[in-house]
Coordinates of C-alpha atoms in Angstrom, one line a residue:
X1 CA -48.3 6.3 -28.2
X2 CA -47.2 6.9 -31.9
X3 CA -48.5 10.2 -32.5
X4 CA -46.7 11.3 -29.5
X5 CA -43.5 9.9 -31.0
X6 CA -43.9 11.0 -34.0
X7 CA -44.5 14.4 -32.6
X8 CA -41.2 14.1 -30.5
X9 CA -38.8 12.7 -33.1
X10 CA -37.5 13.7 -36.7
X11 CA -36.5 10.1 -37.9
X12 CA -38.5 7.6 -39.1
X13 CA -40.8 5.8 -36.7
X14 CA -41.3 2.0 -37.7
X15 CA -43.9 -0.1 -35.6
X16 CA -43.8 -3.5 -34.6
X17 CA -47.3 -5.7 -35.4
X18 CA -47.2 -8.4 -32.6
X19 CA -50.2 -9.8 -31.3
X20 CA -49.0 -11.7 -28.6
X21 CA -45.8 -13.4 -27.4
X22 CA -44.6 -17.3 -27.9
X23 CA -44.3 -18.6 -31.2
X24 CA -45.0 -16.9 -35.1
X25 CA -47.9 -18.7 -36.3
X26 CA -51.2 -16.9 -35.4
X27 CA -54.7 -17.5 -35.2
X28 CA -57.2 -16.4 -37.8
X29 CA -59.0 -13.5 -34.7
X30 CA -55.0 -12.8 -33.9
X31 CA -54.5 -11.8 -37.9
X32 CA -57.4 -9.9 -38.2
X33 CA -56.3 -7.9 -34.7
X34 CA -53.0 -7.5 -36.7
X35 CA -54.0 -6.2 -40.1
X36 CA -56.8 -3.9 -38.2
X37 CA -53.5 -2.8 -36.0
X38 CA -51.8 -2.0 -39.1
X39 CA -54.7 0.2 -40.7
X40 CA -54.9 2.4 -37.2
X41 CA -51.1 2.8 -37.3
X42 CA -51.2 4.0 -40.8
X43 CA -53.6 6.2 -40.4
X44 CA -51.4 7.9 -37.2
X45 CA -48.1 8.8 -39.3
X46 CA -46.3 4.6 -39.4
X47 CA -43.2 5.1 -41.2
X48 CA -42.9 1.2 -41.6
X49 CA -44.4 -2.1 -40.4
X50 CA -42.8 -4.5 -38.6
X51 CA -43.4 -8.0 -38.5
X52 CA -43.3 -11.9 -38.9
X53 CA -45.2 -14.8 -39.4
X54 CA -44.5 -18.5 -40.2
X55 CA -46.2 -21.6 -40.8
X56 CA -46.4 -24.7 -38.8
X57 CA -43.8 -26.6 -40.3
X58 CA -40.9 -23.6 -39.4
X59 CA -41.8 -22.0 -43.1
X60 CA -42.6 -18.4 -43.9
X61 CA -46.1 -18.2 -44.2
X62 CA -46.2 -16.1 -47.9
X63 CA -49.9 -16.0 -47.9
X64 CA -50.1 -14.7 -44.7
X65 CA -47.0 -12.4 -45.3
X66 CA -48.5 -10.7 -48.9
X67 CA -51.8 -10.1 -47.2
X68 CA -50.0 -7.9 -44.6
X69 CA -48.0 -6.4 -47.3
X70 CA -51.1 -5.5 -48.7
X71 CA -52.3 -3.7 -46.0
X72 CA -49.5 -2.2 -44.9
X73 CA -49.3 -0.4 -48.9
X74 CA -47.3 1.7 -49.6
X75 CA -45.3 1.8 -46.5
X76 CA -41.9 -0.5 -46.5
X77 CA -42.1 -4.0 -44.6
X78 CA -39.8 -5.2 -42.3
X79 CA -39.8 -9.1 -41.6
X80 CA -38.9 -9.5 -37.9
X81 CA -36.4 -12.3 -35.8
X82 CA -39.5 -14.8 -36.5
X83 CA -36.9 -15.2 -39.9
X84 CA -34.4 -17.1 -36.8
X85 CA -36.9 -19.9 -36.6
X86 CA -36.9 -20.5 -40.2
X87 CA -36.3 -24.1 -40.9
X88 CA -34.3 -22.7 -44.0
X89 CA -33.1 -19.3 -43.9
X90 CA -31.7 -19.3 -47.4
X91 CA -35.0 -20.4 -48.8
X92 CA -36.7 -17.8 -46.4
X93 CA -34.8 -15.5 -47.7
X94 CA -35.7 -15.9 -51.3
X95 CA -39.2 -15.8 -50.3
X96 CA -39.1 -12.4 -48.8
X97 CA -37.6 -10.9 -51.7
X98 CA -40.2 -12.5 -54.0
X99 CA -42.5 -10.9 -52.0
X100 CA -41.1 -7.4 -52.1
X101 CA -40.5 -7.2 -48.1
X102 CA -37.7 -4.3 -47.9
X103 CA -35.8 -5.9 -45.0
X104 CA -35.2 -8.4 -43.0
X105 CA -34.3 -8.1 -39.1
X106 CA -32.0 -11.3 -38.1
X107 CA -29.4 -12.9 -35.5
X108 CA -28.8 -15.2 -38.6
X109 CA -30.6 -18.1 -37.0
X110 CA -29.0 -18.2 -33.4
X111 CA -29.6 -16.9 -30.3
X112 CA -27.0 -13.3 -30.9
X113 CA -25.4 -11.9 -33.9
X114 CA -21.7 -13.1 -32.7
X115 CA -23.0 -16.7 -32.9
X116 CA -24.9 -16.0 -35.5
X117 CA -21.9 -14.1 -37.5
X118 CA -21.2 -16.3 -40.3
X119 CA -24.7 -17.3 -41.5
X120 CA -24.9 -13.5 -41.5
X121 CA -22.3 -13.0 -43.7
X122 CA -23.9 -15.5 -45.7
X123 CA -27.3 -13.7 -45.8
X124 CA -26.0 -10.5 -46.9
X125 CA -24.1 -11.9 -49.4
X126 CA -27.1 -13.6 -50.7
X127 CA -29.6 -10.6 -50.5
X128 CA -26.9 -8.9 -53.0
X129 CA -28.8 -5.6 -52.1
X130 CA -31.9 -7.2 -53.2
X131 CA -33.3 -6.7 -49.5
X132 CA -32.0 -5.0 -46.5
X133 CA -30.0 -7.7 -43.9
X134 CA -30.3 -6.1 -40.8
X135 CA -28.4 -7.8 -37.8
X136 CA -30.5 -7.4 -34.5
X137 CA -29.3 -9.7 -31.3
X138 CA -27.6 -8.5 -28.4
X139 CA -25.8 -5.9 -30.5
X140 CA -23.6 -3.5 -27.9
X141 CA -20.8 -0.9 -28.3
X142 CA -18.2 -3.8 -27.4
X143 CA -19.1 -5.9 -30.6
X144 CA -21.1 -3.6 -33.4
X145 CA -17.7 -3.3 -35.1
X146 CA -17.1 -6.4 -35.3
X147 CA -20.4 -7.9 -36.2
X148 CA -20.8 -4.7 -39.5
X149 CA -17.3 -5.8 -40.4
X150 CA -17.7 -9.3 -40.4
X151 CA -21.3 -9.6 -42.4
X152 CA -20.7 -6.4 -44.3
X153 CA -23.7 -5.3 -43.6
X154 CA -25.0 -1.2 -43.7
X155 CA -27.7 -1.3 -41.6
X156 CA -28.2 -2.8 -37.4
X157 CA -31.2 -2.9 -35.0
X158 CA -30.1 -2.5 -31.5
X159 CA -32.3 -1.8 -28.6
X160 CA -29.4 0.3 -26.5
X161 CA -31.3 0.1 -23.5
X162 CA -30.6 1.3 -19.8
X163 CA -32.1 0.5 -16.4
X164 CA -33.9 3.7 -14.5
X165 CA -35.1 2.8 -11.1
X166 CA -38.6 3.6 -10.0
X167 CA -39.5 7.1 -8.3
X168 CA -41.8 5.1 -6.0
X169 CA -40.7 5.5 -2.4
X170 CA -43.2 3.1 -0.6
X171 CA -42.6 -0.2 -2.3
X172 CA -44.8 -3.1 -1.1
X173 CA -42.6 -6.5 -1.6
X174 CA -45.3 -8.6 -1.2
X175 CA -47.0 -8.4 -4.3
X176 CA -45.7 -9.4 -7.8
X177 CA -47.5 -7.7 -10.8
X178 CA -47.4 -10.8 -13.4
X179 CA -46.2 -14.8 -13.4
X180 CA -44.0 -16.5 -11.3
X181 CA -41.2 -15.7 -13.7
X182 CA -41.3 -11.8 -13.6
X183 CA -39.4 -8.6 -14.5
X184 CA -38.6 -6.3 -11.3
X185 CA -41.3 -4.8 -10.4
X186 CA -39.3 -0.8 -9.5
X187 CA -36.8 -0.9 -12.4
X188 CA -38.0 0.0 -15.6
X189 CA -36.3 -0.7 -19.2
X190 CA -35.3 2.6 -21.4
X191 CA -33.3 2.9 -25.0
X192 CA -30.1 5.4 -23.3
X193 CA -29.2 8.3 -26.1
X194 CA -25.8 8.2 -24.8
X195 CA -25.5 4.3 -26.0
X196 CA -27.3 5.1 -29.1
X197 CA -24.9 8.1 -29.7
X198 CA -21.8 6.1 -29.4
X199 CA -23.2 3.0 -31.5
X200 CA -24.2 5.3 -33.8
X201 CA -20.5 6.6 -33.9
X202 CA -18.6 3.5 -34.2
X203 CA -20.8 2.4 -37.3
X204 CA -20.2 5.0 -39.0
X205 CA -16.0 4.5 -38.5
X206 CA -16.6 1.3 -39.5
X207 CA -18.3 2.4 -42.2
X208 CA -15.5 4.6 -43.6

């Protein structure tokens, strides 16, 4: 999937390392699927690596975290939303620096950006360019505005996505692809150029 990306797309291209879903603290086979994850995406153009780990106790797991770093050498680091279930974001935060991860991607501890607005503000006024606060969290073109302006932030991570129904024309209801809790099984979840375009284009007001 990279390479055709990255032979589709001028901008940088910066991959997400995530094992499995549920919680941030991962098993010894689970790191070593990760740092052999990183190595194969380097290898196919990466840009940047993506990810997050923490220890039991709701702490960033440094060890863990420099040993990726290592691997991921010399492309940039981005610390992923595992930052949110910090215990202490401001310590976090100091840990990330000392480690030389080059951003951060963060609702500022709650579940969206707009709840999470002032711990935001706070974040970016601690980083003190130091690292990269980037709010990520149910960012949309009603409230990117507000959210850049309130947390002064230059950078945001939003997923701009679309719904595009399925070209099947025989659908068989009776069968579920996946647990009792699943996505629809005909629509299908795309990032919409036209949302990107106009996000884009209020940022960069804001911005002015």
């Amino acid at each position: 999937m990279l390479r055709i990306i990255k032979s589709k797309v001028k901008i940088p291209v910066y991959v997400m390392i995530r094992p499995r879903g549920a919680d941030f603290c991962y098993t010894a086979d689970e790191v070593a699927v990760m740092k052999e994850d990183i190595k194969m995406l380097k290898e196919n153009g990466a840009d940047g690596i993506v990810f997050g780990v923490l220890l039991p106790n709701g702490e960033i797991d440094c060890t863990l975290t420099k040993e990726l770093i290592d691997v991921s050498a010399p492309l940039p680091v981005t610390f992923h939303r595992a930052f949110d279930m910090c215990q202490d974001l401001e310590k976090g935060l100091e840990q990330l620096i000392s480690l030389g991860v080059q951003r951060v991607l963060t609702s500022g501890g709650d579940s969206t950006c707009l709840e999470g607005l002032p711990q935001l503000e706070k974040l970016v006024k601690q980083a003190n360019g130091r690292i990269i606060v980037v709010p990520g969290g149910g960012i949309n073109e009603r409230n990117v505005d507000r959210i850049l302006t309130g947390c002064k932030a230059t950078e945001f991570h939003g997923s701009c996505r679309s719904s595009v129904e399925s070209s099947m024309k025989y659908r068989n209801s009776s069968v579920t692809m996946g647990a009792s809790f699943h996505p629809p099984e005909f629509t299908t979840k795309v990032t919409c150029s036209t949302r990107v375009e106009k996000m884009l284009k209020i940022a960069k007001c804001t911005s002015c």
